[in-house]
Amino acid sequence: MQRIGIFGASGYAGIELTRLLAAHGGLTLAFAASERQVGTLVGDLTGVGGELGRVAYVGFEAAREAAKSCAVVFLCTPPEVSKPLAAELVAAGVRVVDLSNAFRLGDGTVYGLTEVNREAIRTAQLVANPGCYATAATLPLVPLLRAGLVQTTDVVVDGVSGASGAGRRNEESYSLVEMHDNVRAYKVMTHQHQPEIAQSYARAAGAPVDVVFIPKILPFARGILATITTRLAPGVDPAQLLATLRAAYEGEPFVRVCARAEDADLHAVVGTNLCALGVTCVNGRVVLLSAIDNLVKGAAGQALQNANLMLGLPETTGLVGLRRFLP
Amino acid sequence: MQRIGIFGASGYAGIELTRLLAAHGGLTLAFAASERQVGTLVGDLTGVGGELGRVAYVGFEAAREAAKSCAVVFLCTPPEVSKPLAAELVAAGVRVVDLSNAFRLGDGTVYGLTEVNREAIRTAQLVANPGCYATAATLPLVPLLRAGLVQTTDVVVDGVSGASGAGRRNEESYSLVEMHDNVRAYKVMTHQHQPEIAQSYARAAGAPVDVVFIPKILPFARGILATITTRLAPGVDPAQLLATLRAAYEGEPFVRVCARAEDADLHAVVGTNLCALGVTCVNGRVVLLSAIDNLVKGAAGQALQNANLMLGLPETTGLVGLRRFLP
Amino acid sequence: MQRIGIFGASGYAGIELTRLLAAHGGLTLAFAASERQVGTLVGDLTGVGGELGRVAYVGFEAAREAAKSCAVVFLCTPPEVSKPLAAELVAAGVRVVDLSNAFRLGDGTVYGLTEVNREAIRTAQLVANPGCYATAATLPLVPLLRAGLVQTTDVVVDGVSGASGAGRRNEESYSLVEMHDNVRAYKVMTHQHQPEIAQSYARAAGAPVDVVFIPKILPFARGILATITTRLAPGVDPAQLLATLRAAYEGEPFVRVCARAEDADLHAVVGTNLCALGVTCVNGRVVLLSAIDNLVKGAAGQALQNANLMLGLPETTGLVGLRRFLP
Amino acid sequence: MQRIGIFGASGYAGIELTRLLAAHGGLTLAFAASERQVGTLVGDLTGVGGELGRVAYVGFEAAREAAKSCAVVFLCTPPEVSKPLAAELVAAGVRVVDLSNAFRLGDGTVYGLTEVNREAIRTAQLVANPGCYATAATLPLVPLLRAGLVQTTDVVVDGVSGASGAGRRNEESYSLVEMHDNVRAYKVMTHQHQPEIAQSYARAAGAPVDVVFIPKILPFARGILATITTRLAPGVDPAQLLATLRAAYEGEPFVRVCARAEDADLHAVVGTNLCALGVTCVNGRVVLLSAIDNLVKGAAGQALQNANLMLGLPETTGLVGLRRFLP
């Protein structure tokens, strides 16, 4: 049993991570830190039973000390908290998976999109866990960009997300009444995941990719559906698209390439660590669909997948056998 | 054209009332007061066009003066605001419809359940507009209690309501994520509408009625479904139940007595000023179902219905022809 | 009072049209034809009261005769029914608004996108009422294409729609459980509205426009949000985009150009005949958002708007003062 | 590894059972029978991976033979199918858990409400798995009835349920549009679970209990909230209610007695095999709230819990560590 700890443990990602840990078997929760919930039992907030449920949330100060003896520490904290905290932990030799967007851009850290960056993650000191939208948007296009099958200009990424992606909110605009039966775009072409997506695309293409990202919020708790639109590169046979995706993800435990693109929907993934994706091409225009559970593959699940790699555990530990929740 | 004004005009009931006014034809909005929205145009918040949409919200202080020349003033304010404000307006000779629960209990004011209290409302100085749950719970049982057809002990009222009934909220517990896919009871047997329901039942029965009220909140914007359970009084023919309801509400423009109790559902009423109700009896046990739109018949619609009576206008002005919104 | 009739009156568009008629004032319902509901009262299905509610649905055979004396007949029927029926009615001199996609493509009929084609509609014998997605997708881009402000290649239209757009369904895949908490793409780049959108864009641009359309279905009853992505034409000042939209739609009663593109959401329009639209531009990439109620501006409302024009009535009759339904 | 089989494996309960089996570890799926899905892979319908996912659905005829070598067979079939099939299997010496209502009433079979009937289930040949509403309604009241703390007259059970409880449906009335934003009562006092509830109450009380049951359907996929209203028995201290529930369910792995009754809501249980319950008492009136996931504790989870007992496995195998799905 290896010890891990969580800062920001009472947010939605922190709670999901705690729930996943409960079924992991190889990790012990050394601490769950939440300034808001000091003293509350983990079980009361997460529904987790057993010994794990009887752990009480502690403040960040107490957690700092405990963190030093952890094999991995997860930061489910806002970027402004993650930045100094990760620096401090790394300086103390602690390995960190940060779920915020503090470290995703640039070359200083290991970007934790597991399927793309597996080897670097194994030995990383600090893993920048990808954004939820970015995970959904990146997985389907990377193999096609690497193979030069699609154009790198005029790529459009549309992403709809359940509201848990925005975290706990006490604002009127996130109230049930204000969100119910609505779908609303926000931060169009200015969302922090747009450069993150562009960076992953560029790394895959070996050249800049011209992409815009249009996020929208849905009145559900969970799930992201990303739609990526681009063009076939000149001279490419459309049949190569699906074949390339299948080859790229053959044997990947958490990527399902759908024969019909439209089968990549929320029901296929919510509750699991899966990304379901598919591609269709008509007259040279290419549309990819990609679905994840924003709290699992889009946050806590991928963080655990990365931690498994960092700790030399089987990558799928605690992440297979997660039930799909919806029909 | 008679002049009316609204205090608390930017809450959900105030907005609904403004929208209803837009189609009324016989009333002019002298002021819409909202401390939160001073300067905003009514149209921007409500979607109402024309002259009404170009009115700007004013503060309460400015509205106080304008209120004095109004034929009726609506208070869509919390009870602690309504109490002194109504007193002040009444003292100045202004007629008031108060939508809060400040004045509903006791004999000092006219209780504005229109179908039950029509004549008193016409000449009232201050009308206490009924609570939304209380409206739904009271209309079906009053005729049966008056006729002595049901027992007055062990009455159970269960009420499920859309979240707009709780007003605008910036609390985490009212956020989409916290409410989605949930139904949750609250204030069981301690909700402020329980004594209001008990009072109406007692007035109809001519004796105390032993009733408990169990409210629950649903993750919808609108609609209340009340379920009332009691017993047939000894010796009563169950067929009298439906017959009595039909007789009581024959000719009532806003009460629909359903042949099948189960047809009284939210779809039958949401968007309209209707109360759809029905009754079923098995082995002496009586169940009544009753549905309203909490923002219309449960708040702004009934307030306007009452104001129409107070102003000598046809009671249905601005309230017929409201489209049902759901299939 | 002019007489109108409806074929296919018990579908969602037919019901919405009936409800709108109830508040119109200038039209009499000569017949409501529905093979499924022969004998049912209109009021029982629609909630509409008064004389209109007491009309009984008739079969198509009986309606054929009555149709001949109508000033306008609405066809809320599938295209395979509309095609011969419209031909027959037109041959008999009856004016027709067809809500199906039977007549939308090509030059033989008048395309009923009111704001774009107003003059031709006034005198049309047969109006092809636009598709719901097409209405939402076309209104925002037409003025920009006409002015040459955006590129005509690589246009992407993403459309999410409430489920009433698919009509009444008794299929498992449209059941609540199968749709709940899901968003699912369908007919990607093969939907029948794609050529319809392309045709409108081409007419506005005066040249072919290369567009793909990606429709998705949402688990709501009503509402469409269309997202259109393209590029600024070379040398165009981005400020011209909003200015051009404002100029194009100044004085239009049913188009609201939003200062912030993101304010074009379902809440802004559901229940009304409005199209709310907005535009944003970053680094030469242009995103337009456009929201309508698919049953009103996307079907029955626009059909009535067109009929008003055909009958010489004020275009907005029966269509202003429709309440927005959501906060 | 013991072998089990499932008839009716492609319905919602059958799928949930398959998903639970995937994480069980001690059971092998000998067959999954579904006339509708013969040849489809289990993984394609359920999302389950590994060997289990590669099993293909077979027809009932083929399954009949395989069933004979199973340690337990689950029937997720309608009662008219379950009746002869269970008789046939029992005659062949196969042990059966039937999830239909074919065998719940009367004394011929073992009623599978685990917490109430544990010892009889261990050795049962045929277990009648309880109805979902009945599970939620029975667990909170049985300890109070056994202890004589509440009256046995005028008990009212109100139950709201997600739509998966009604099974797969291809009827218009179960379509998204017809159910969305609605809550609708059905089979009021005539639902098949009313006698089932009454039977369990009577067994606990040792005397007939006068109970009515009012079911309602909610537009969610999962979850039941039952509200039970009765009276304190004369002379009972209200504090005994909670104390008795706590004593009754101390050590029970799947029953959570909430300190605040209102904490028994869907979020507390959906995804898990838990029943969360609570009680409140005001002026002698008693209200109990009880929440379960209708597909888990209300169907497949309890069936597996029972099978564990029948097979001599730890009762909680495959049922702990199920994540709560909602916040």
PDB file of N, CA, C and O in Angstrom, chain C residues 101-126:
ATOM      1  N   ASN C 101     -40.557  19.561 -45.195  1.00  0.00           N
ATOM      2  CA  ASN C 101     -39.443  19.911 -46.089  1.00  0.00           C
ATOM      3  C   ASN C 101     -39.729  19.507 -47.544  1.00  0.00           C
ATOM      4  O   ASN C 101     -38.800  19.333 -48.329  1.00  0.00           O
ATOM      5  N   ALA C 102     -41.011  19.391 -47.888  1.00  0.00           N
ATOM      6  CA  ALA C 102     -41.353  18.943 -49.245  1.00  0.00           C
ATOM      7  C   ALA C 102     -40.977  19.960 -50.318  1.00  0.00           C
ATOM      8  O   ALA C 102     -40.662  19.590 -51.449  1.00  0.00           O
ATOM      9  N   PHE C 103     -41.036  21.215 -50.001  1.00  0.00           N
ATOM     10  CA  PHE C 103     -40.930  22.243 -51.049  1.00  0.00           C
ATOM     11  C   PHE C 103     -39.838  23.272 -50.800  1.00  0.00           C
ATOM     12  O   PHE C 103     -39.840  24.338 -51.401  1.00  0.00           O
ATOM     13  N   ARG C 104     -38.917  22.965 -49.882  1.00  0.00           N
ATOM     14  CA  ARG C 104     -37.964  24.009 -49.495  1.00  0.00           C
ATOM     15  C   ARG C 104     -36.814  24.197 -50.474  1.00  0.00           C
ATOM     16  O   ARG C 104     -36.245  25.280 -50.562  1.00  0.00           O
ATOM     17  N   LEU C 105     -36.457  23.143 -51.166  1.00  0.00           N
ATOM     18  CA  LEU C 105     -35.304  23.242 -52.070  1.00  0.00           C
ATOM     19  C   LEU C 105     -35.753  23.569 -53.491  1.00  0.00           C
ATOM     20  O   LEU C 105     -36.770  23.058 -53.961  1.00  0.00           O
ATOM     21  N   GLY C 106     -34.988  24.410 -54.154  1.00  0.00           N
ATOM     22  CA  GLY C 106     -35.302  24.739 -55.538  1.00  0.00           C
ATOM     23  C   GLY C 106     -36.088  26.022 -55.646  1.00  0.00           C
ATOM     24  O   GLY C 106     -36.380  26.685 -54.647  1.00  0.00           O
ATOM     25  N   ASP C 107     -36.447  26.356 -56.865  1.00  0.00           N
ATOM     26  CA  ASP C 107     -36.994  27.682 -57.131  1.00  0.00           C
ATOM     27  C   ASP C 107     -38.500  27.708 -57.347  1.00  0.00           C
ATOM     28  O   ASP C 107     -39.083  28.747 -57.594  1.00  0.00           O
ATOM     29  N   GLY C 108     -39.171  26.552 -57.250  1.00  0.00           N
ATOM     30  CA  GLY C 108     -40.591  26.512 -57.588  1.00  0.00           C
ATOM     31  C   GLY C 108     -41.514  27.142 -56.575  1.00  0.00           C
ATOM     32  O   GLY C 108     -42.634  27.514 -56.891  1.00  0.00           O
ATOM     33  N   THR C 109     -41.053  27.266 -55.339  1.00  0.00           N
ATOM     34  CA  THR C 109     -41.936  27.803 -54.302  1.00  0.00           C
ATOM     35  C   THR C 109     -41.272  28.969 -53.602  1.00  0.00           C
ATOM     36  O   THR C 109     -40.098  29.242 -53.781  1.00  0.00           O
ATOM     37  N   VAL C 110     -42.063  29.641 -52.798  1.00  0.00           N
ATOM     38  CA  VAL C 110     -41.528  30.767 -52.021  1.00  0.00           C
ATOM     39  C   VAL C 110     -41.030  30.233 -50.694  1.00  0.00           C
ATOM     40  O   VAL C 110     -41.783  29.615 -49.933  1.00  0.00           O
ATOM     41  N   TYR C 111     -39.772  30.473 -50.411  1.00  0.00           N
ATOM     42  CA  TYR C 111     -39.167  30.013 -49.163  1.00  0.00           C
ATOM     43  C   TYR C 111     -39.542  30.982 -48.049  1.00  0.00           C
ATOM     44  O   TYR C 111     -39.258  32.183 -48.128  1.00  0.00           O
ATOM     45  N   GLY C 112     -40.180  30.446 -47.009  1.00  0.00           N
ATOM     46  CA  GLY C 112     -40.837  31.313 -46.034  1.00  0.00           C
ATOM     47  C   GLY C 112     -39.999  31.790 -44.875  1.00  0.00           C
ATOM     48  O   GLY C 112     -40.516  31.874 -43.752  1.00  0.00           O
ATOM     49  N   LEU C 113     -38.743  32.123 -45.089  1.00  0.00           N
ATOM     50  CA  LEU C 113     -37.967  32.760 -44.022  1.00  0.00           C
ATOM     51  C   LEU C 113     -38.359  34.229 -44.052  1.00  0.00           C
ATOM     52  O   LEU C 113     -37.858  35.013 -44.868  1.00  0.00           O
ATOM     53  N   THR C 114     -39.255  34.600 -43.174  1.00  0.00           N
ATOM     54  CA  THR C 114     -39.970  35.856 -43.321  1.00  0.00           C
ATOM     55  C   THR C 114     -39.058  37.056 -43.500  1.00  0.00           C
ATOM     56  O   THR C 114     -39.279  37.868 -44.408  1.00  0.00           O
ATOM     57  N   GLU C 115     -38.062  37.169 -42.653  1.00  0.00           N
ATOM     58  CA  GLU C 115     -37.218  38.368 -42.669  1.00  0.00           C
ATOM     59  C   GLU C 115     -36.427  38.483 -43.973  1.00  0.00           C
ATOM     60  O   GLU C 115     -35.994  39.569 -44.340  1.00  0.00           O
ATOM     61  N   VAL C 116     -36.253  37.368 -44.651  1.00  0.00           N
ATOM     62  CA  VAL C 116     -35.428  37.356 -45.851  1.00  0.00           C
ATOM     63  C   VAL C 116     -36.289  37.500 -47.116  1.00  0.00           C
ATOM     64  O   VAL C 116     -35.836  37.997 -48.137  1.00  0.00           O
ATOM     65  N   ASN C 117     -37.512  37.084 -47.030  1.00  0.00           N
ATOM     66  CA  ASN C 117     -38.319  36.882 -48.225  1.00  0.00           C
ATOM     67  C   ASN C 117     -39.699  37.509 -48.121  1.00  0.00           C
ATOM     68  O   ASN C 117     -40.650  37.061 -48.772  1.00  0.00           O
ATOM     69  N   ARG C 118     -39.798  38.548 -47.337  1.00  0.00           N
ATOM     70  CA  ARG C 118     -41.100  39.096 -46.953  1.00  0.00           C
ATOM     71  C   ARG C 118     -42.011  39.415 -48.145  1.00  0.00           C
ATOM     72  O   ARG C 118     -43.184  39.058 -48.152  1.00  0.00           O
ATOM     73  N   GLU C 119     -41.484  40.076 -49.143  1.00  0.00           N
ATOM     74  CA  GLU C 119     -42.367  40.553 -50.217  1.00  0.00           C
ATOM     75  C   GLU C 119     -42.936  39.396 -51.033  1.00  0.00           C
ATOM     76  O   GLU C 119     -44.120  39.389 -51.373  1.00  0.00           O
ATOM     77  N   ALA C 120     -42.097  38.425 -51.313  1.00  0.00           N
ATOM     78  CA  ALA C 120     -42.583  37.278 -52.089  1.00  0.00           C
ATOM     79  C   ALA C 120     -43.644  36.492 -51.329  1.00  0.00           C
ATOM     80  O   ALA C 120     -44.565  35.917 -51.913  1.00  0.00           O
ATOM     81  N   ILE C 121     -43.508  36.464 -50.018  1.00  0.00           N
ATOM     82  CA  ILE C 121     -44.464  35.694 -49.198  1.00  0.00           C
ATOM     83  C   ILE C 121     -45.864  36.299 -49.289  1.00  0.00           C
ATOM     84  O   ILE C 121     -46.861  35.588 -49.343  1.00  0.00           O
ATOM     85  N   ARG C 122     -45.941  37.634 -49.318  1.00  0.00           N
ATOM     86  CA  ARG C 122     -47.247  38.308 -49.325  1.00  0.00           C
ATOM     87  C   ARG C 122     -48.165  37.756 -50.405  1.00  0.00           C
ATOM     88  O   ARG C 122     -49.363  37.606 -50.188  1.00  0.00           O
ATOM     89  N   THR C 123     -47.586  37.486 -51.543  1.00  0.00           N
ATOM     90  CA  THR C 123     -48.431  37.112 -52.683  1.00  0.00           C
ATOM     91  C   THR C 123     -48.277  35.628 -53.060  1.00  0.00           C
ATOM     92  O   THR C 123     -48.801  35.195 -54.072  1.00  0.00           O
ATOM     93  N   ALA C 124     -47.592  34.901 -52.238  1.00  0.00           N
ATOM     94  CA  ALA C 124     -47.322  33.505 -52.592  1.00  0.00           C
ATOM     95  C   ALA C 124     -48.584  32.645 -52.545  1.00  0.00           C
ATOM     96  O   ALA C 124     -49.475  32.863 -51.721  1.00  0.00           O
ATOM     97  N   GLN C 125     -48.612  31.675 -53.422  1.00  0.00           N
ATOM     98  CA  GLN C 125     -49.668  30.670 -53.391  1.00  0.00           C
ATOM     99  C   GLN C 125     -49.269  29.542 -52.423  1.00  0.00           C
ATOM    100  O   GLN C 125     -50.080  29.035 -51.675  1.00  0.00           O
ATOM    101  N   LEU C 126     -48.003  29.201 -52.465  1.00  0.00           N
ATOM    102  CA  LEU C 126     -47.481  28.108 -51.637  1.00  0.00           C
ATOM    103  C   LEU C 126     -46.190  28.569 -50.978  1.00  0.00           C
ATOM    104  O   LEU C 126     -45.222  28.889 -51.669  1.00  0.00           O
TER     105      LEU C 126
END
